[in-house]
Short mmCIF file of C-alpha atoms and ligand atoms in Angstrom, two decimals:
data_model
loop_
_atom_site.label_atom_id
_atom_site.label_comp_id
_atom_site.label_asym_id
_atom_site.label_seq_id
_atom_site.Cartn_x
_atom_site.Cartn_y
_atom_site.Cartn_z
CA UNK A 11 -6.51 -12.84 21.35
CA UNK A 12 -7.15 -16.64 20.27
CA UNK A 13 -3.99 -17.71 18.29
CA UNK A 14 -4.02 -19.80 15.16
CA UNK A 15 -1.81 -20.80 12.50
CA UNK A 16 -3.55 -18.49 10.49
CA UNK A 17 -3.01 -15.54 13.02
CA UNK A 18 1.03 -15.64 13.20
CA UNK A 19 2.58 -12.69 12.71
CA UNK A 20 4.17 -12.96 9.43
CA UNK A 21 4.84 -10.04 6.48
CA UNK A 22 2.36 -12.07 4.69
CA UNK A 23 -0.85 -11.60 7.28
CA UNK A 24 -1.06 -8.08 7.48
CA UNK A 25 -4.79 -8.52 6.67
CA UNK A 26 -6.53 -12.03 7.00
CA UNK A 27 -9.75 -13.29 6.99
CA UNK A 28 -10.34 -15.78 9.50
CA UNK A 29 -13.11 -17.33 11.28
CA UNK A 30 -15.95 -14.90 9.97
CA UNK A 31 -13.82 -12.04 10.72
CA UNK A 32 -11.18 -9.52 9.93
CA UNK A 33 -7.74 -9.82 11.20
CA UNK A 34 -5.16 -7.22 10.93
CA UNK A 35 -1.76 -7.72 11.92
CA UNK A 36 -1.16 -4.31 14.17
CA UNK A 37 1.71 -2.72 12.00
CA UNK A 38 1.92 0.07 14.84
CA UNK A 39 3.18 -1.71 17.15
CA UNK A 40 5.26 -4.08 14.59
CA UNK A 41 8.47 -4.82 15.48
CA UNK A 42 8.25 -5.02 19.09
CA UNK A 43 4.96 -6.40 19.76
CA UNK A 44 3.42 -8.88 17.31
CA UNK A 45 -0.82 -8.54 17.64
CA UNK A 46 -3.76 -8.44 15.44
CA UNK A 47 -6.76 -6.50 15.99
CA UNK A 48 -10.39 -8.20 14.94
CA UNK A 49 -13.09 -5.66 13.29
CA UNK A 50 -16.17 -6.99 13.62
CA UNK A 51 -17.87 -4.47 11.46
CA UNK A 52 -17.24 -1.93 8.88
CA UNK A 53 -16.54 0.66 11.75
CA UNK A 54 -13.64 -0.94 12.96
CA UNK A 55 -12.45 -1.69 9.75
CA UNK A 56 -12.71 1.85 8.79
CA UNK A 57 -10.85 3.01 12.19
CA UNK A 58 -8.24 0.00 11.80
CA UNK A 59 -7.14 1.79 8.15
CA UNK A 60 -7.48 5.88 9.91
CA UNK A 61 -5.35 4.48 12.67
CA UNK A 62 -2.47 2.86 10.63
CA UNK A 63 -3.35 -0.48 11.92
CA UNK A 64 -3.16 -1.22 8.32
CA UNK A 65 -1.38 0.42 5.96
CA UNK A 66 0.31 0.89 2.51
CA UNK A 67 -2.18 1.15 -0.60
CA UNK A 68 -3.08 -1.95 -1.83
CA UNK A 69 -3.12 -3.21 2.04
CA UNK A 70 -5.71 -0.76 2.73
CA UNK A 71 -7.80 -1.61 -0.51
CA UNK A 72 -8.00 -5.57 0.43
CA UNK A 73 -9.34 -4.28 4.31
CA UNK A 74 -11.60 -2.24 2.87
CA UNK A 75 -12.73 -5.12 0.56
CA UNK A 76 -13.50 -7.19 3.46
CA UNK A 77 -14.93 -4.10 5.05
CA UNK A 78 -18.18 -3.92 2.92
CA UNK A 79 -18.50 -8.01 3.32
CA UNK A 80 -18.78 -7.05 7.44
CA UNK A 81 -20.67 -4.27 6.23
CA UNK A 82 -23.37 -6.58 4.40
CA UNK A 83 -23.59 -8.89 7.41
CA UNK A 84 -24.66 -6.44 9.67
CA UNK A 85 -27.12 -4.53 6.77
CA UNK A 86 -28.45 -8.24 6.34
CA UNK A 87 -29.12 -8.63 10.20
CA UNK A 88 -30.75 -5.59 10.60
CA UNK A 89 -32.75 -4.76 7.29
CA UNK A 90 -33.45 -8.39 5.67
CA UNK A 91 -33.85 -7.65 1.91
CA UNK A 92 -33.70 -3.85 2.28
CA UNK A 93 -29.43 -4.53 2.66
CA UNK A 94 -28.43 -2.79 -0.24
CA UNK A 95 -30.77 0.81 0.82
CA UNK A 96 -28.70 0.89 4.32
CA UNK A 97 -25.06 0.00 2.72
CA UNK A 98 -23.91 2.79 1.39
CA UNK A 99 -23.65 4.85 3.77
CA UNK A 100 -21.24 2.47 4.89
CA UNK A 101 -19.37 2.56 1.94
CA UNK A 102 -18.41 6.21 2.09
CA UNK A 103 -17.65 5.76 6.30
CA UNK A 104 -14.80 3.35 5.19
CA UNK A 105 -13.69 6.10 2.21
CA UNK A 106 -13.48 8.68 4.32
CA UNK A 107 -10.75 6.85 6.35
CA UNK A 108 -7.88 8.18 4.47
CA UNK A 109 -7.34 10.04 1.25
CA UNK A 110 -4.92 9.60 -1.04
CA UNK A 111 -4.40 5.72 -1.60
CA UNK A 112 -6.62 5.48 -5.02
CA UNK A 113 -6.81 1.44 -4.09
CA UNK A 114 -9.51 2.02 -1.34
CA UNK A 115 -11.37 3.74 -3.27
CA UNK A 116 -10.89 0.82 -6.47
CA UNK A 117 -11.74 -1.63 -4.05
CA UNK A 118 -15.22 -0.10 -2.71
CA UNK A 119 -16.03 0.51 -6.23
CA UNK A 120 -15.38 -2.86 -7.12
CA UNK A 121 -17.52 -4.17 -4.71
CA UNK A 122 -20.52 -1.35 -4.78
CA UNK A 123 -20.13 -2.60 -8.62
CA UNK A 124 -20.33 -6.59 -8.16
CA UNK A 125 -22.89 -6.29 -5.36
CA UNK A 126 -25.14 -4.08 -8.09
CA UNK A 127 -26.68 -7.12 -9.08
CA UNK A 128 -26.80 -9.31 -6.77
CA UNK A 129 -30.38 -9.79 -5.80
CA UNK A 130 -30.54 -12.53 -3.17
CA UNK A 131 -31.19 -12.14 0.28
CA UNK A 132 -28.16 -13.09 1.13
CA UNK A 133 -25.11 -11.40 -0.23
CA UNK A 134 -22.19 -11.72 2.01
CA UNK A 135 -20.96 -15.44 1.10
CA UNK A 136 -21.04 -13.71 -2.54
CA UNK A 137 -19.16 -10.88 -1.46
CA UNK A 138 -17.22 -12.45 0.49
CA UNK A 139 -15.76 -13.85 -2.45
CA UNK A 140 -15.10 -11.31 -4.29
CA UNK A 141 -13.18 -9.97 -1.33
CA UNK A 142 -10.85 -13.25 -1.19
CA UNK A 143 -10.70 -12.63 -5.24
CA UNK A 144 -9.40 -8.79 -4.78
CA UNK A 145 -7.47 -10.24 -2.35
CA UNK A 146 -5.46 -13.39 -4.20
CA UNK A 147 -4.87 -11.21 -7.35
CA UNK A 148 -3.23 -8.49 -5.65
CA UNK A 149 -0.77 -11.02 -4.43
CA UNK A 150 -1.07 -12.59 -8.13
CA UNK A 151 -0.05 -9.21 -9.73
CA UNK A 152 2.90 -8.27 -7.04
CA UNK A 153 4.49 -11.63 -7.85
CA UNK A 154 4.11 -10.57 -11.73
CA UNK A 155 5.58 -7.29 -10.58
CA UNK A 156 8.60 -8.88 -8.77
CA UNK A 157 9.56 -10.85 -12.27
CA UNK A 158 8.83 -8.06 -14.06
CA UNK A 159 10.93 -5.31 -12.29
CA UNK A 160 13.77 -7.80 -11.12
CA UNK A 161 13.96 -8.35 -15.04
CA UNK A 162 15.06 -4.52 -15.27
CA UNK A 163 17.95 -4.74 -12.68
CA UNK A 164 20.83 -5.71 -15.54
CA UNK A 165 23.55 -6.85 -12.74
CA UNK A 166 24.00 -7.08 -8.94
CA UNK A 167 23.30 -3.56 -7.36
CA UNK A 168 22.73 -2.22 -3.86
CA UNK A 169 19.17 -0.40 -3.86
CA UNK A 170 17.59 2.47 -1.70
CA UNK A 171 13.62 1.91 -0.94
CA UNK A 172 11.69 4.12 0.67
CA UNK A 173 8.82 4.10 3.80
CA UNK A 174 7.30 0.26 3.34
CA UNK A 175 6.02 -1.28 -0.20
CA UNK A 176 6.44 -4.86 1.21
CA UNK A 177 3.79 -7.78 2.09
CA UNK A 178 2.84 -5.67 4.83
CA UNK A 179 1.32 -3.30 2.49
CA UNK A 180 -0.17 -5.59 0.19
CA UNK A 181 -2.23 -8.29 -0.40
CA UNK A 182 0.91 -10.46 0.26
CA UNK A 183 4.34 -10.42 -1.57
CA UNK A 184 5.10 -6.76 -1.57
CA UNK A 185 5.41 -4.43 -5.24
CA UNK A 186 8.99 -2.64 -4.41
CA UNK A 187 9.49 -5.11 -1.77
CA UNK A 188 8.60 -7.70 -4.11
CA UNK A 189 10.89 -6.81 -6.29
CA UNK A 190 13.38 -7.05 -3.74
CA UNK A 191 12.67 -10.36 -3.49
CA UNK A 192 12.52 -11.51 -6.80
CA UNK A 193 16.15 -9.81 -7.78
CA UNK A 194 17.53 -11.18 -4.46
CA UNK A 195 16.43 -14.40 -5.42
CA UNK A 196 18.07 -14.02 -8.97
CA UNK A 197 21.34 -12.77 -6.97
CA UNK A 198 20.89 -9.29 -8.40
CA UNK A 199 20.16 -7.65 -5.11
CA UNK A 200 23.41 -7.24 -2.97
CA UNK A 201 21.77 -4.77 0.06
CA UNK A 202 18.67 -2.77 0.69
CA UNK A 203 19.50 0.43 2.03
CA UNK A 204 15.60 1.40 4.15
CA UNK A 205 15.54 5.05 4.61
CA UNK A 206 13.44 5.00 8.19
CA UNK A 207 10.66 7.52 7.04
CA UNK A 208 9.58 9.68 9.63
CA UNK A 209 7.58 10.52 11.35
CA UNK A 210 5.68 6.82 10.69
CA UNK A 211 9.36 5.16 10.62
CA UNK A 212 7.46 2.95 8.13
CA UNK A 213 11.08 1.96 6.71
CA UNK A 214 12.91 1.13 10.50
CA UNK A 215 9.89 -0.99 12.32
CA UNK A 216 8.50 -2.64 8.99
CA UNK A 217 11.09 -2.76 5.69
CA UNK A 218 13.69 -3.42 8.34
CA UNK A 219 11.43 -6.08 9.94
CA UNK A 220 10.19 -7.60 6.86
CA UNK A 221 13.48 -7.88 4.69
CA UNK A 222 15.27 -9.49 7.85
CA UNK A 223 12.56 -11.97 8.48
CA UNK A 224 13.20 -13.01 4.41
CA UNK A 225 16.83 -12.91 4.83
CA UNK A 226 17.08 -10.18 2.76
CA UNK A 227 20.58 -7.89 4.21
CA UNK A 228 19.07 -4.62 5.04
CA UNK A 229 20.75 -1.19 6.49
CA UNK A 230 18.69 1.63 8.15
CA UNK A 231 19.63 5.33 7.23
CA UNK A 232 18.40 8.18 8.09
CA UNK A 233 15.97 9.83 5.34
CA UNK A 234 18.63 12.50 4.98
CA UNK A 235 21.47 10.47 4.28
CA UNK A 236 20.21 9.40 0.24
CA UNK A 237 22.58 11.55 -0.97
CA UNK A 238 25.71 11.15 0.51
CA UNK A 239 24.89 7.03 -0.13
CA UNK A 240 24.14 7.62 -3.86
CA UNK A 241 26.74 9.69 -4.38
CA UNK A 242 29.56 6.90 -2.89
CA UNK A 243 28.52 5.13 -6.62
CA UNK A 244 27.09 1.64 -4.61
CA UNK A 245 23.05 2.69 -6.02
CA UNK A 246 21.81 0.82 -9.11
CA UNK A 247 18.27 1.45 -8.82
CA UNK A 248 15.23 3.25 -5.75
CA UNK A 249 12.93 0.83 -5.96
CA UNK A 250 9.57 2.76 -4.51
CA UNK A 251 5.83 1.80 -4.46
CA UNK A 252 2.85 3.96 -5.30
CA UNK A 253 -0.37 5.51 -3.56
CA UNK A 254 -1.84 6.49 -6.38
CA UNK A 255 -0.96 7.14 -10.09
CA UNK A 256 -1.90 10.18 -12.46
CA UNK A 257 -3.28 9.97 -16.46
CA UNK A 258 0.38 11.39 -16.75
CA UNK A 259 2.36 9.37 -14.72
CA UNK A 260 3.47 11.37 -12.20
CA UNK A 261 3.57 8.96 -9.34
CA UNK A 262 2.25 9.93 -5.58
CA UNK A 263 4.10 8.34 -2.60
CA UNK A 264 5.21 8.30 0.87
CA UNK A 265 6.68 11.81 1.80
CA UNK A 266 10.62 11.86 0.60
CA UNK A 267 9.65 9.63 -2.39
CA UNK A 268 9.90 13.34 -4.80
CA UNK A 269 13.59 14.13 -3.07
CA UNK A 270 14.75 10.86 -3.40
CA UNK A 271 13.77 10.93 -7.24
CA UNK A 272 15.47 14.42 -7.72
CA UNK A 273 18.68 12.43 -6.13
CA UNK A 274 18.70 9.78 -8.58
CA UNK A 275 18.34 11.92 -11.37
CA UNK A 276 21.41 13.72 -10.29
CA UNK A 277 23.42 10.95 -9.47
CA UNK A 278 22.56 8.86 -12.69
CA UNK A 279 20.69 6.47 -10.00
CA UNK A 280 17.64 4.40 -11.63
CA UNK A 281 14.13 5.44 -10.60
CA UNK A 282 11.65 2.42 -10.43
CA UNK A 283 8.12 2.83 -9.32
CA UNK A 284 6.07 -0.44 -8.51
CA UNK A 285 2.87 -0.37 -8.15
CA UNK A 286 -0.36 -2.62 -9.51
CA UNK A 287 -2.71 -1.18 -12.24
CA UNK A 288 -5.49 -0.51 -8.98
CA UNK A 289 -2.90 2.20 -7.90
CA UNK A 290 -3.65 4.33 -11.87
CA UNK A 291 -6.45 6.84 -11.36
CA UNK A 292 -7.02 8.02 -14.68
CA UNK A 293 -9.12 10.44 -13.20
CA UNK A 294 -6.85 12.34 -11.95
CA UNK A 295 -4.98 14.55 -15.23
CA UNK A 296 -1.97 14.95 -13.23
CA UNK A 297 0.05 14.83 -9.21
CA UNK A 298 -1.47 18.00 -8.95
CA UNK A 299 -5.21 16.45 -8.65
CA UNK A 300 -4.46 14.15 -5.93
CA UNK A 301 -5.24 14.92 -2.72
CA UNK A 302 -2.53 14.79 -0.18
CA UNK A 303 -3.32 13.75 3.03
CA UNK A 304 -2.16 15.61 6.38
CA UNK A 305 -1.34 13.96 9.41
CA UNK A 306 -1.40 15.59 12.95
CA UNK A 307 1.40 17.63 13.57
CA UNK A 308 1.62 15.82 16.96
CA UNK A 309 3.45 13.01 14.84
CA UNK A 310 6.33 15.21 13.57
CA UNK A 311 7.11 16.98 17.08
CA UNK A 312 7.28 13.60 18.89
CA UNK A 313 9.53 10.47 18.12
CA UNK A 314 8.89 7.25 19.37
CA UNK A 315 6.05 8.70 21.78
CA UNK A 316 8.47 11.31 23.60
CA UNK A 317 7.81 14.82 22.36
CA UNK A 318 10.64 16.42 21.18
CA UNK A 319 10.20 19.90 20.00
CA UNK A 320 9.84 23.10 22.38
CA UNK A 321 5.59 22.92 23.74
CA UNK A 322 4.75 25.60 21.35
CA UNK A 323 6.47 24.63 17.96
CA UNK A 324 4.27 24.10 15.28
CA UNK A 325 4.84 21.64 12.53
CA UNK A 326 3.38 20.67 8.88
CA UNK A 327 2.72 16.87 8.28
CA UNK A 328 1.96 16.13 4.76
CA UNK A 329 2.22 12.30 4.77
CA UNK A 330 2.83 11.70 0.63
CA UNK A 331 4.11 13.87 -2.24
CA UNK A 332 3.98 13.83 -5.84
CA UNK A 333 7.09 12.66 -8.21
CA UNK A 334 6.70 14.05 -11.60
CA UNK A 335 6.77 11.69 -13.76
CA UNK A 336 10.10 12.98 -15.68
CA UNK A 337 12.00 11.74 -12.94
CA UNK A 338 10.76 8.01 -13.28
CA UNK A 339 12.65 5.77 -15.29
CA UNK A 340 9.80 3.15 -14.94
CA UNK A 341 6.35 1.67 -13.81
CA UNK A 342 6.22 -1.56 -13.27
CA UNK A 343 2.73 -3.19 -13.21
CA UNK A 344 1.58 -6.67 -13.30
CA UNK A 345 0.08 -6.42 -17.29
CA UNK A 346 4.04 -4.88 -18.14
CA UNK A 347 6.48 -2.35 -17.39
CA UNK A 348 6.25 1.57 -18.74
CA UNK A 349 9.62 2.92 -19.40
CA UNK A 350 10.07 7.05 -19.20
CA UNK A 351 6.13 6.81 -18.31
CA UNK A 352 3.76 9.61 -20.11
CA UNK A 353 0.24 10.17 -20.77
CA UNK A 354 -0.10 8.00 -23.59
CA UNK A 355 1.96 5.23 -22.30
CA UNK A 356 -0.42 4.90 -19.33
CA UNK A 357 -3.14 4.83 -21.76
CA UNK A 358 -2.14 2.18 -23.50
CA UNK A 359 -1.47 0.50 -20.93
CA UNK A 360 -4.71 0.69 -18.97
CA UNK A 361 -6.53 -0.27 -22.70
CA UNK A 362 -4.74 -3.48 -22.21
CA UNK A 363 -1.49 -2.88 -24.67
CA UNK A 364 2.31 -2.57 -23.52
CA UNK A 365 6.10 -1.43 -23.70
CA UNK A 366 6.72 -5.06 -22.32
O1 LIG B 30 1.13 6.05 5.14
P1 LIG B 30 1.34 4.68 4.59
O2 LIG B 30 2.25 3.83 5.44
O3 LIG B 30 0.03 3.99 4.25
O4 LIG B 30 2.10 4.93 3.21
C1 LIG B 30 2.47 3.83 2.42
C2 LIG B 30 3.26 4.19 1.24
O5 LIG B 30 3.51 5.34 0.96
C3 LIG B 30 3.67 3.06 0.34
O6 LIG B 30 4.90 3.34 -0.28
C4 LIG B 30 2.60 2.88 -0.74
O7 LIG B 30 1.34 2.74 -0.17
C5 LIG B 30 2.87 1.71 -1.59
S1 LIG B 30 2.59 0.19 -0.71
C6 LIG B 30 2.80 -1.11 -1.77
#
């Protein structure tokens, strides 16, 4: 693997674009090993975001971006001016490489949309713009985020977060993560507690990783050790992201994300949800419509590689869950921030007006 200043491993590269290709900083084999892997073609890309080489929602929409600009390239090469007959087909090979983040499925759309009229022969320095564009606001709108959600934390608190919402699985910046930052940096943030989220441990190799390389003071826990935490009295706020957001607001997330909400609720613990307006599906009526997506049961009876459980146990692995959205004191998107979010609420926010 060539190594450039562009291709360091930092929370901020988890997807690059570098000399006419696609980098993506490995995030299964982040902490220990720092490596990217290059797709060459929409294939790859499609694998790299099955795989987990990249992951978290927005993360996965930016790849996917820069997925159909490979995709184009290789359409060009092989059918001139007949590009745009042979690319769809790749288009739904890079949706069908994981379900329930709504921001792959923004970000194809987006670009089936801009490429729509595009009538040169040419297309890809064209989409390839629009890629870096989905790419820079997405970092754009989690630094909007960070102010925005920071601004809700009245004075300093400790904070639980849950699997990784950080640069890693963004365009850059982070959306809970990010508002990590931004508090932290306002001296409203006095610890993280990462719950480790199995079976992906999203929370010990990454959130631990990526808080640590800010400076940010971070303690693992166990996923079942929330409560006993909240109820010691040290929780201001969870600060979670979002895979995808209902007309209603209930909020889909990383598996634990509904428990930890019910938690909060009991222990008079805030409930923050941050997530950019590409995570609101407002085709979906409610959590119930979104399709959760189940990982091999492999991952659940092994840790760390070693299997764990007896050879014939079997094992559910539904990787996200649905918090309703009664349990969420707030959204926080880059146009403004939803308090106690409802159906109408998201509305008006997606038709461009606001709480804040
Ligand atoms: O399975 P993953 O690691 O892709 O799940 C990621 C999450 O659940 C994140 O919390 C979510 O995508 C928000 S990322 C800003």
């Amino acid at each position: 693997m060539e190594t450039t200043k562009a291709l360091v491993a930092h929370p901020d590269h988890a997807v690059l674009w570098h000399d006419e290709r696609l980098y993506l900083l490995d995030q299964r084999l982040l902490p220990e090993t720092t490596a990217f892997v290059a797709c060459e073609s929409v294939q790859d890309t499609a694998q790299a975001i099955t795989d987990m080489v990249v992951r978290g929602a927005p993360a996965i929409g930016v790849a996917a971006a820069y997925g159909v600009v490979l995709a184009a390239r290789a359409r060009v090469a092989d059918a001139g001016n007949h590009w745009r007959e042979r690319i769809e087909e790749d288009l739904q090979r890079l949706a069908a490489a994981r379900p329930t983040a709504i921001n792959l499925f923004w970000a194809i759309e987006r670009m089936r949309a801009f490429m729509a009229p595009l009538d040169h022969l040419d297309p890809v320095p064209a989409l390839l713009a629009e890629a870096k564009r989905i790419h820079a606001e997405d970092l754009a709108a989690n630094q909007r985020i960070g102010e925005l959600g920071a601004a809700l934390i009245a004075s300093p608190t400790a904070v639980v977060t849950h699997c990784n919402a950080g640069a890693l699985a963004t365009g850059g910046y982070g959306t809970a993560l990010g508002v990590v930052r931004s508090a932290h940096a306002a001296g409203k943030i006095t610890r993280v507690y990462a719950d480790e989220t199995r079976p992906w441990m999203q929370g010990s190799r990454l959130t631990a990783w990526e808080l640590m390389e800010s400076g940010i003071p971070v303690t693992l826990q166990a996923d079942g050790a929330a409560a006993s935490l909240m109820a010691g009295g040290e929780i201001g706020w969870v600060i979670v992201g979002s895979d995808r957001i209902a007309a209603n607001g209930d909020v889909c997330n990383k598996i634990g994300t509904f428990g930890l909400a019910i938690l909060a609720r009991h222990f008079g613990v805030k409930f923050m949800v941050a997530a950019p307006t590409s995570t609101i599906d407002l085709s979906v009526a409610s959590g119930a419509d979104i399709p959760i997506e189940e990982r091999a049961a492999a991952e659940v009876l092994a840790c760390g590689g070693k299997r764990l459980a007896p050879q014939a146990a079997e094992a559910r692995n539904p990787v996200f869950d649905v918090t309703p959205a009664a349990l969420v004191d707030a959204i926080v998107t880059e146009r403004g921030v939803i308090e106690r979010p409802d159906g109408e609420k998201i509305a008006r926010l997606m038709e461009g007006e606001c709480d804040s």
